[in-house]
JSON list of C-alpha atoms in Angstrom, two decimals:
[
{"chain": "D", "resi": 1443, "resn": "MET", "atom": "CA", "xyz": [0.62, 7.13, -30.09]},
{"chain": "D", "resi": 1444, "resn": "LYS", "atom": "CA", "xyz": [-1.11, 7.66, -27.03]},
{"chain": "D", "resi": 1445, "resn": "TYR", "atom": "CA", "xyz": [1.05, 4.61, -25.60]},
{"chain": "D", "resi": 1446, "resn": "LYS", "atom": "CA", "xyz": [4.24, 6.06, -27.06]},
{"chain": "D", "resi": 1447, "resn": "ARG", "atom": "CA", "xyz": [3.64, 9.38, -25.27]},
{"chain": "D", "resi": 1448, "resn": "TRP", "atom": "CA", "xyz": [3.05, 7.46, -21.86]},
{"chain": "D", "resi": 1449, "resn": "LYS", "atom": "CA", "xyz": [6.21, 5.69, -22.26]},
{"chain": "D", "resi": 1450, "resn": "ILE", "atom": "CA", "xyz": [8.25, 8.23, -22.90]},
{"chain": "D", "resi": 1451, "resn": "ARG", "atom": "CA", "xyz": [6.94, 10.24, -20.03]},
{"chain": "D", "resi": 1452, "resn": "PHE", "atom": "CA", "xyz": [7.29, 7.02, -17.73]},
{"chain": "D", "resi": 1453, "resn": "SER", "atom": "CA", "xyz": [10.97, 6.93, -18.76]},
{"chain": "D", "resi": 1454, "resn": "SER", "atom": "CA", "xyz": [11.34, 10.15, -17.68]},
{"chain": "D", "resi": 1455, "resn": "GLU", "atom": "CA", "xyz": [10.11, 10.23, -14.61]},
{"chain": "D", "resi": 1456, "resn": "LEU", "atom": "CA", "xyz": [11.90, 7.47, -13.85]},
{"chain": "D", "resi": 1457, "resn": "ALA", "atom": "CA", "xyz": [15.24, 8.78, -15.17]},
{"chain": "D", "resi": 1458, "resn": "LEU", "atom": "CA", "xyz": [15.14, 11.60, -12.61]},
{"chain": "D", "resi": 1459, "resn": "GLN", "atom": "CA", "xyz": [14.29, 9.55, -9.62]},
{"chain": "D", "resi": 1460, "resn": "ASN", "atom": "CA", "xyz": [17.56, 8.27, -7.60]},
{"chain": "D", "resi": 1461, "resn": "ARG", "atom": "CA", "xyz": [17.12, 4.64, -7.76]},
{"chain": "D", "resi": 1462, "resn": "CYS", "atom": "CA", "xyz": [19.56, 3.80, -4.68]},
{"chain": "D", "resi": 1463, "resn": "THR", "atom": "CA", "xyz": [17.56, 6.02, -2.70]},
{"chain": "D", "resi": 1464, "resn": "VAL", "atom": "CA", "xyz": [14.16, 4.28, -3.93]},
{"chain": "D", "resi": 1465, "resn": "THR", "atom": "CA", "xyz": [15.57, 0.68, -3.41]},
{"chain": "D", "resi": 1466, "resn": "ILE", "atom": "CA", "xyz": [16.82, 1.26, -0.09]},
{"chain": "D", "resi": 1467, "resn": "CYS", "atom": "CA", "xyz": [13.37, 2.88, 0.76]},
{"chain": "D", "resi": 1468, "resn": "ALA", "atom": "CA", "xyz": [11.79, -0.11, -0.38]},
{"chain": "D", "resi": 1469, "resn": "ALA", "atom": "CA", "xyz": [13.68, -2.69, 0.98]},
{"chain": "D", "resi": 1470, "resn": "ALA", "atom": "CA", "xyz": [13.74, -1.43, 4.31]},
{"chain": "D", "resi": 1471, "resn": "THR", "atom": "CA", "xyz": [9.42, -1.07, 4.44]},
{"chain": "D", "resi": 1472, "resn": "LEU", "atom": "CA", "xyz": [9.64, -4.70, 2.72]},
{"chain": "D", "resi": 1473, "resn": "ALA", "atom": "CA", "xyz": [12.00, -6.15, 5.59]},
{"chain": "D", "resi": 1474, "resn": "ILE", "atom": "CA", "xyz": [9.35, -4.47, 8.53]},
{"chain": "D", "resi": 1475, "resn": "GLY", "atom": "CA", "xyz": [6.45, -5.69, 6.47]},
{"chain": "D", "resi": 1476, "resn": "ILE", "atom": "CA", "xyz": [8.17, -9.13, 7.00]},
{"chain": "D", "resi": 1477, "resn": "ILE", "atom": "CA", "xyz": [8.89, -8.89, 10.46]},
{"chain": "D", "resi": 1478, "resn": "ILE", "atom": "CA", "xyz": [5.31, -8.01, 11.43]},
{"chain": "D", "resi": 1479, "resn": "GLY", "atom": "CA", "xyz": [3.80, -10.12, 8.95]},
{"chain": "D", "resi": 1480, "resn": "ILE", "atom": "CA", "xyz": [5.80, -13.27, 10.54]},
{"chain": "D", "resi": 1481, "resn": "SER", "atom": "CA", "xyz": [5.08, -11.94, 14.18]},
{"chain": "D", "resi": 1482, "resn": "GLY", "atom": "CA", "xyz": [1.37, -10.99, 13.33]},
{"chain": "D", "resi": 1483, "resn": "GLY", "atom": "CA", "xyz": [0.78, -14.71, 12.10]},
{"chain": "D", "resi": 1484, "resn": "LEU", "atom": "CA", "xyz": [0.08, -15.32, 8.20]},
{"chain": "D", "resi": 1485, "resn": "TYR", "atom": "CA", "xyz": [-3.06, -17.65, 8.36]},
{"chain": "D", "resi": 1486, "resn": "PRO", "atom": "CA", "xyz": [-6.40, -16.53, 9.27]},
{"chain": "D", "resi": 1487, "resn": "HIS", "atom": "CA", "xyz": [-8.52, -18.29, 12.52]},
{"chain": "D", "resi": 1488, "resn": "PRO", "atom": "CA", "xyz": [-9.37, -21.89, 11.49]},
{"chain": "D", "resi": 1489, "resn": "HIS", "atom": "CA", "xyz": [-12.83, -21.41, 12.47]},
{"chain": "D", "resi": 1490, "resn": "TYR", "atom": "CA", "xyz": [-13.02, -18.15, 10.28]},
{"chain": "D", "resi": 1491, "resn": "CYS", "atom": "CA", "xyz": [-15.59, -18.62, 7.41]},
{"chain": "D", "resi": 1492, "resn": "LEU", "atom": "CA", "xyz": [-13.88, -16.52, 4.71]},
{"chain": "D", "resi": 1493, "resn": "PRO", "atom": "CA", "xyz": [-15.74, -15.31, 1.50]},
{"chain": "D", "resi": 1494, "resn": "LYS", "atom": "CA", "xyz": [-15.66, -17.39, -1.40]},
{"chain": "D", "resi": 1495, "resn": "SER", "atom": "CA", "xyz": [-13.90, -14.75, -3.59]},
{"chain": "D", "resi": 1496, "resn": "ALA", "atom": "CA", "xyz": [-10.96, -14.71, -1.19]},
{"chain": "D", "resi": 1497, "resn": "LEU", "atom": "CA", "xyz": [-7.67, -14.98, -2.64]},
{"chain": "D", "resi": 1498, "resn": "PRO", "atom": "CA", "xyz": [-5.08, -17.94, -1.50]},
{"chain": "D", "resi": 1499, "resn": "THR", "atom": "CA", "xyz": [-3.18, -16.95, 1.60]},
{"chain": "D", "resi": 1500, "resn": "PHE", "atom": "CA", "xyz": [-0.03, -17.42, -0.35]},
{"chain": "D", "resi": 1501, "resn": "PHE", "atom": "CA", "xyz": [-0.94, -14.54, -3.05]},
{"chain": "D", "resi": 1502, "resn": "ILE", "atom": "CA", "xyz": [-2.21, -12.12, 0.11]},
{"chain": "D", "resi": 1503, "resn": "ILE", "atom": "CA", "xyz": [1.54, -12.82, 1.47]},
{"chain": "D", "resi": 1504, "resn": "LEU", "atom": "CA", "xyz": [3.11, -11.97, -1.92]},
{"chain": "D", "resi": 1505, "resn": "THR", "atom": "CA", "xyz": [0.91, -8.88, -2.67]},
{"chain": "D", "resi": 1506, "resn": "TRP", "atom": "CA", "xyz": [1.40, -7.67, 0.77]},
{"chain": "D", "resi": 1507, "resn": "GLY", "atom": "CA", "xyz": [5.29, -8.03, 0.09]},
{"chain": "D", "resi": 1508, "resn": "ALA", "atom": "CA", "xyz": [4.65, -6.01, -3.33]},
{"chain": "D", "resi": 1509, "resn": "VAL", "atom": "CA", "xyz": [2.50, -3.10, -1.63]},
{"chain": "D", "resi": 1510, "resn": "PHE", "atom": "CA", "xyz": [5.21, -2.88, 0.99]},
{"chain": "D", "resi": 1511, "resn": "LEU", "atom": "CA", "xyz": [7.90, -2.46, -1.76]},
{"chain": "D", "resi": 1512, "resn": "LEU", "atom": "CA", "xyz": [5.37, 0.07, -3.34]},
{"chain": "D", "resi": 1513, "resn": "ILE", "atom": "CA", "xyz": [5.02, 2.20, -0.25]},
{"chain": "D", "resi": 1514, "resn": "GLY", "atom": "CA", "xyz": [8.70, 2.19, 0.42]},
{"chain": "D", "resi": 1515, "resn": "ALA", "atom": "CA", "xyz": [9.25, 3.18, -3.15]},
{"chain": "D", "resi": 1516, "resn": "VAL", "atom": "CA", "xyz": [6.52, 6.00, -3.30]},
{"chain": "D", "resi": 1517, "resn": "PHE", "atom": "CA", "xyz": [8.53, 7.62, 0.07]},
{"chain": "D", "resi": 1518, "resn": "GLY", "atom": "CA", "xyz": [11.83, 7.41, -1.90]},
{"chain": "D", "resi": 1519, "resn": "ILE", "atom": "CA", "xyz": [10.38, 9.01, -5.08]},
{"chain": "D", "resi": 1520, "resn": "PHE", "atom": "CA", "xyz": [8.59, 12.01, -3.31]},
{"chain": "D", "resi": 1521, "resn": "PHE", "atom": "CA", "xyz": [10.91, 12.53, -0.08]},
{"chain": "D", "resi": 1522, "resn": "PHE", "atom": "CA", "xyz": [14.07, 12.94, -1.79]},
{"chain": "D", "resi": 1523, "resn": "SER", "atom": "CA", "xyz": [12.77, 15.01, -4.93]},
{"chain": "D", "resi": 1524, "resn": "ARG", "atom": "CA", "xyz": [13.58, 18.04, -5.89]},
{"chain": "D", "resi": 1525, "resn": "ARG", "atom": "CA", "xyz": [10.37, 19.00, -7.63]},
{"chain": "D", "resi": 1526, "resn": "CYS", "atom": "CA", "xyz": [8.08, 18.43, -4.26]},
{"chain": "D", "resi": 1527, "resn": "ARG", "atom": "CA", "xyz": [7.75, 21.65, -2.37]},
{"chain": "D", "resi": 1528, "resn": "SER", "atom": "CA", "xyz": [8.11, 21.59, 1.73]},
{"chain": "D", "resi": 1529, "resn": "ASP", "atom": "CA", "xyz": [4.63, 22.24, 2.50]},
{"chain": "D", "resi": 1530, "resn": "GLU", "atom": "CA", "xyz": [3.38, 19.46, -0.24]},
{"chain": "D", "resi": 1531, "resn": "ARG", "atom": "CA", "xyz": [6.25, 17.21, 1.60]},
{"chain": "D", "resi": 1532, "resn": "LYS", "atom": "CA", "xyz": [5.06, 17.56, 4.95]},
{"chain": "D", "resi": 1533, "resn": "LEU", "atom": "CA", "xyz": [1.58, 16.87, 4.08]},
{"chain": "D", "resi": 1534, "resn": "SER", "atom": "CA", "xyz": [2.58, 13.65, 1.75]},
{"chain": "D", "resi": 1535, "resn": "PHE", "atom": "CA", "xyz": [4.80, 12.32, 4.60]},
{"chain": "D", "resi": 1536, "resn": "ALA", "atom": "CA", "xyz": [2.12, 12.56, 7.05]},
{"chain": "D", "resi": 1537, "resn": "LEU", "atom": "CA", "xyz": [-0.36, 11.12, 4.72]},
{"chain": "D", "resi": 1538, "resn": "TRP", "atom": "CA", "xyz": [2.29, 8.24, 3.87]},
{"chain": "D", "resi": 1539, "resn": "LEU", "atom": "CA", "xyz": [2.87, 7.75, 7.32]},
{"chain": "D", "resi": 1540, "resn": "THR", "atom": "CA", "xyz": [-0.89, 6.83, 8.15]},
{"chain": "D", "resi": 1541, "resn": "THR", "atom": "CA", "xyz": [-0.83, 4.61, 4.65]},
{"chain": "D", "resi": 1542, "resn": "LEU", "atom": "CA", "xyz": [2.18, 2.97, 6.20]},
{"chain": "D", "resi": 1543, "resn": "VAL", "atom": "CA", "xyz": [0.99, 2.39, 9.89]},
{"chain": "D", "resi": 1544, "resn": "SER", "atom": "CA", "xyz": [-2.34, 1.03, 8.71]},
{"chain": "D", "resi": 1545, "resn": "ALA", "atom": "CA", "xyz": [-1.28, -1.21, 6.31]},
{"chain": "D", "resi": 1546, "resn": "TYR", "atom": "CA", "xyz": [1.45, -2.25, 9.15]},
{"chain": "D", "resi": 1547, "resn": "ALA", "atom": "CA", "xyz": [-1.36, -2.95, 11.57]},
{"chain": "D", "resi": 1548, "resn": "TRP", "atom": "CA", "xyz": [-3.91, -4.67, 9.44]},
{"chain": "D", "resi": 1549, "resn": "ILE", "atom": "CA", "xyz": [-1.80, -7.78, 9.50]},
{"chain": "D", "resi": 1550, "resn": "PRO", "atom": "CA", "xyz": [-1.66, -8.71, 12.97]},
{"chain": "D", "resi": 1551, "resn": "LEU", "atom": "CA", "xyz": [-5.10, -7.47, 13.51]},
{"chain": "D", "resi": 1552, "resn": "PHE", "atom": "CA", "xyz": [-6.80, -9.69, 10.89]},
{"chain": "D", "resi": 1553, "resn": "TYR", "atom": "CA", "xyz": [-4.23, -12.76, 12.01]},
{"chain": "D", "resi": 1554, "resn": "ARG", "atom": "CA", "xyz": [-3.43, -12.41, 15.06]},
{"chain": "D", "resi": 1555, "resn": "ALA", "atom": "CA", "xyz": [-5.49, -10.90, 17.25]},
{"chain": "D", "resi": 1556, "resn": "TYR", "atom": "CA", "xyz": [-8.37, -11.88, 15.26]},
{"chain": "D", "resi": 1557, "resn": "SER", "atom": "CA", "xyz": [-10.09, -8.51, 15.76]},
{"chain": "D", "resi": 1558, "resn": "LEU", "atom": "CA", "xyz": [-12.20, -8.14, 12.14]},
{"chain": "D", "resi": 1559, "resn": "PHE", "atom": "CA", "xyz": [-13.94, -4.63, 13.02]},
{"chain": "D", "resi": 1560, "resn": "PRO", "atom": "CA", "xyz": [-10.28, -2.90, 13.84]},
{"chain": "D", "resi": 1561, "resn": "ALA", "atom": "CA", "xyz": [-8.77, -4.57, 10.78]},
{"chain": "D", "resi": 1562, "resn": "PHE", "atom": "CA", "xyz": [-11.71, -3.17, 8.67]},
{"chain": "D", "resi": 1563, "resn": "LEU", "atom": "CA", "xyz": [-11.20, 0.23, 10.13]},
{"chain": "D", "resi": 1564, "resn": "PHE", "atom": "CA", "xyz": [-7.67, 0.08, 9.50]},
{"chain": "D", "resi": 1565, "resn": "ALA", "atom": "CA", "xyz": [-8.32, -1.50, 5.95]},
{"chain": "D", "resi": 1566, "resn": "LEU", "atom": "CA", "xyz": [-10.54, 1.99, 5.34]},
{"chain": "D", "resi": 1567, "resn": "ILE", "atom": "CA", "xyz": [-8.07, 3.81, 6.96]},
{"chain": "D", "resi": 1568, "resn": "LEU", "atom": "CA", "xyz": [-5.66, 2.45, 4.29]},
{"chain": "D", "resi": 1569, "resn": "LEU", "atom": "CA", "xyz": [-7.58, 3.27, 1.48]},
{"chain": "D", "resi": 1570, "resn": "ALA", "atom": "CA", "xyz": [-8.53, 6.95, 2.50]},
{"chain": "D", "resi": 1571, "resn": "ALA", "atom": "CA", "xyz": [-4.62, 7.84, 3.05]},
{"chain": "D", "resi": 1572, "resn": "SER", "atom": "CA", "xyz": [-3.40, 5.91, -0.26]},
{"chain": "D", "resi": 1573, "resn": "LEU", "atom": "CA", "xyz": [-6.25, 7.59, -2.43]},
{"chain": "D", "resi": 1574, "resn": "ALA", "atom": "CA", "xyz": [-5.30, 11.25, -0.79]},
{"chain": "D", "resi": 1575, "resn": "LEU", "atom": "CA", "xyz": [-1.59, 10.93, -1.14]},
{"chain": "D", "resi": 1576, "resn": "ALA", "atom": "CA", "xyz": [-2.12, 9.88, -4.66]},
{"chain": "D", "resi": 1577, "resn": "VAL", "atom": "CA", "xyz": [-4.11, 13.08, -5.45]},
{"chain": "D", "resi": 1578, "resn": "SER", "atom": "CA", "xyz": [-1.53, 14.97, -3.61]},
{"chain": "D", "resi": 1579, "resn": "LEU", "atom": "CA", "xyz": [1.51, 13.81, -5.58]},
{"chain": "D", "resi": 1580, "resn": "SER", "atom": "CA", "xyz": [-0.49, 13.74, -8.57]},
{"chain": "D", "resi": 1581, "resn": "ARG", "atom": "CA", "xyz": [1.09, 17.00, -10.24]},
{"chain": "D", "resi": 1582, "resn": "SER", "atom": "CA", "xyz": [4.77, 17.01, -8.38]},
{"chain": "D", "resi": 1583, "resn": "GLU", "atom": "CA", "xyz": [5.28, 13.10, -8.55]},
{"chain": "D", "resi": 1584, "resn": "PRO", "atom": "CA", "xyz": [3.38, 11.17, -10.97]},
{"chain": "D", "resi": 1585, "resn": "LEU", "atom": "CA", "xyz": [5.23, 8.23, -10.87]},
{"chain": "D", "resi": 1586, "resn": "ALA", "atom": "CA", "xyz": [4.94, 8.06, -7.16]},
{"chain": "D", "resi": 1587, "resn": "ALA", "atom": "CA", "xyz": [0.67, 8.55, -7.32]},
{"chain": "D", "resi": 1588, "resn": "LEU", "atom": "CA", "xyz": [0.52, 5.76, -9.60]},
{"chain": "D", "resi": 1589, "resn": "GLY", "atom": "CA", "xyz": [2.16, 3.67, -6.83]},
{"chain": "D", "resi": 1590, "resn": "CYS", "atom": "CA", "xyz": [-0.07, 5.12, -4.31]},
{"chain": "D", "resi": 1591, "resn": "ALA", "atom": "CA", "xyz": [-3.35, 4.13, -6.74]},
{"chain": "D", "resi": 1592, "resn": "VAL", "atom": "CA", "xyz": [-1.94, 0.52, -6.92]},
{"chain": "D", "resi": 1593, "resn": "VAL", "atom": "CA", "xyz": [-1.90, 0.66, -3.14]},
{"chain": "D", "resi": 1594, "resn": "ALA", "atom": "CA", "xyz": [-5.27, 2.20, -3.09]},
{"chain": "D", "resi": 1595, "resn": "ILE", "atom": "CA", "xyz": [-6.67, -0.95, -5.61]},
{"chain": "D", "resi": 1596, "resn": "TRP", "atom": "CA", "xyz": [-5.19, -2.98, -2.60]},
{"chain": "D", "resi": 1597, "resn": "ALA", "atom": "CA", "xyz": [-6.20, -1.71, 0.11]},
{"chain": "D", "resi": 1598, "resn": "PHE", "atom": "CA", "xyz": [-9.93, -1.70, -1.58]},
{"chain": "D", "resi": 1599, "resn": "TYR", "atom": "CA", "xyz": [-9.52, -5.47, -2.09]},
{"chain": "D", "resi": 1600, "resn": "ILE", "atom": "CA", "xyz": [-8.22, -5.59, 1.44]},
{"chain": "D", "resi": 1601, "resn": "SER", "atom": "CA", "xyz": [-11.45, -3.41, 2.73]},
{"chain": "D", "resi": 1602, "resn": "TYR", "atom": "CA", "xyz": [-14.08, -5.57, 0.86]},
{"chain": "D", "resi": 1603, "resn": "TYR", "atom": "CA", "xyz": [-12.14, -8.67, 2.49]},
{"chain": "D", "resi": 1604, "resn": "SER", "atom": "CA", "xyz": [-12.34, -7.59, 6.02]},
{"chain": "D", "resi": 1605, "resn": "PHE", "atom": "CA", "xyz": [-15.79, -6.23, 5.60]},
{"chain": "D", "resi": 1606, "resn": "ALA", "atom": "CA", "xyz": [-17.05, -9.48, 4.36]},
{"chain": "D", "resi": 1607, "resn": "THR", "atom": "CA", "xyz": [-14.94, -11.60, 6.47]},
{"chain": "D", "resi": 1608, "resn": "LEU", "atom": "CA", "xyz": [-16.49, -9.21, 9.60]},
{"chain": "D", "resi": 1609, "resn": "LEU", "atom": "CA", "xyz": [-20.26, -10.10, 8.06]},
{"chain": "D", "resi": 1610, "resn": "LEU", "atom": "CA", "xyz": [-19.49, -13.98, 7.74]},
{"chain": "D", "resi": 1611, "resn": "ASN", "atom": "CA", "xyz": [-18.37, -14.42, 11.29]},
{"chain": "D", "resi": 1612, "resn": "GLY", "atom": "CA", "xyz": [-20.56, -11.86, 12.96]}
]
């Protein structure tokens, strides 16, 4: 019974969104993410000791692409929504921008500059900003809040990955 209610609510939330706007926002953030990812390098330093629970690099690249799509879709959902109040939209935009910048900054810091501690700090900022964005959007835009929660789960893993790599490589 609960599954049917959630399915109906999810479908009704999705029906209220302008799919074209959400798709354009998601594609734009993905395109910028690809450009930053290519310029930032895609493989860790060859002398790094990675944690045993590290995901393969190919999976990390694919997941970052999905995260960038989600971050862009969240922007398309809340910024162009009629249900978001002006003050809520301003706060959400600031949190969204912090999430996006910290996600974009982590890749070159970790893979290109080999700066493990700043990469760890940006991963923590990404985690905090995505959680705060999920909480701020939970009432007016639950679909966007769900997307932020998924980004927060990835940010938790990236925080762990950065911290473990930092500890192993001192």
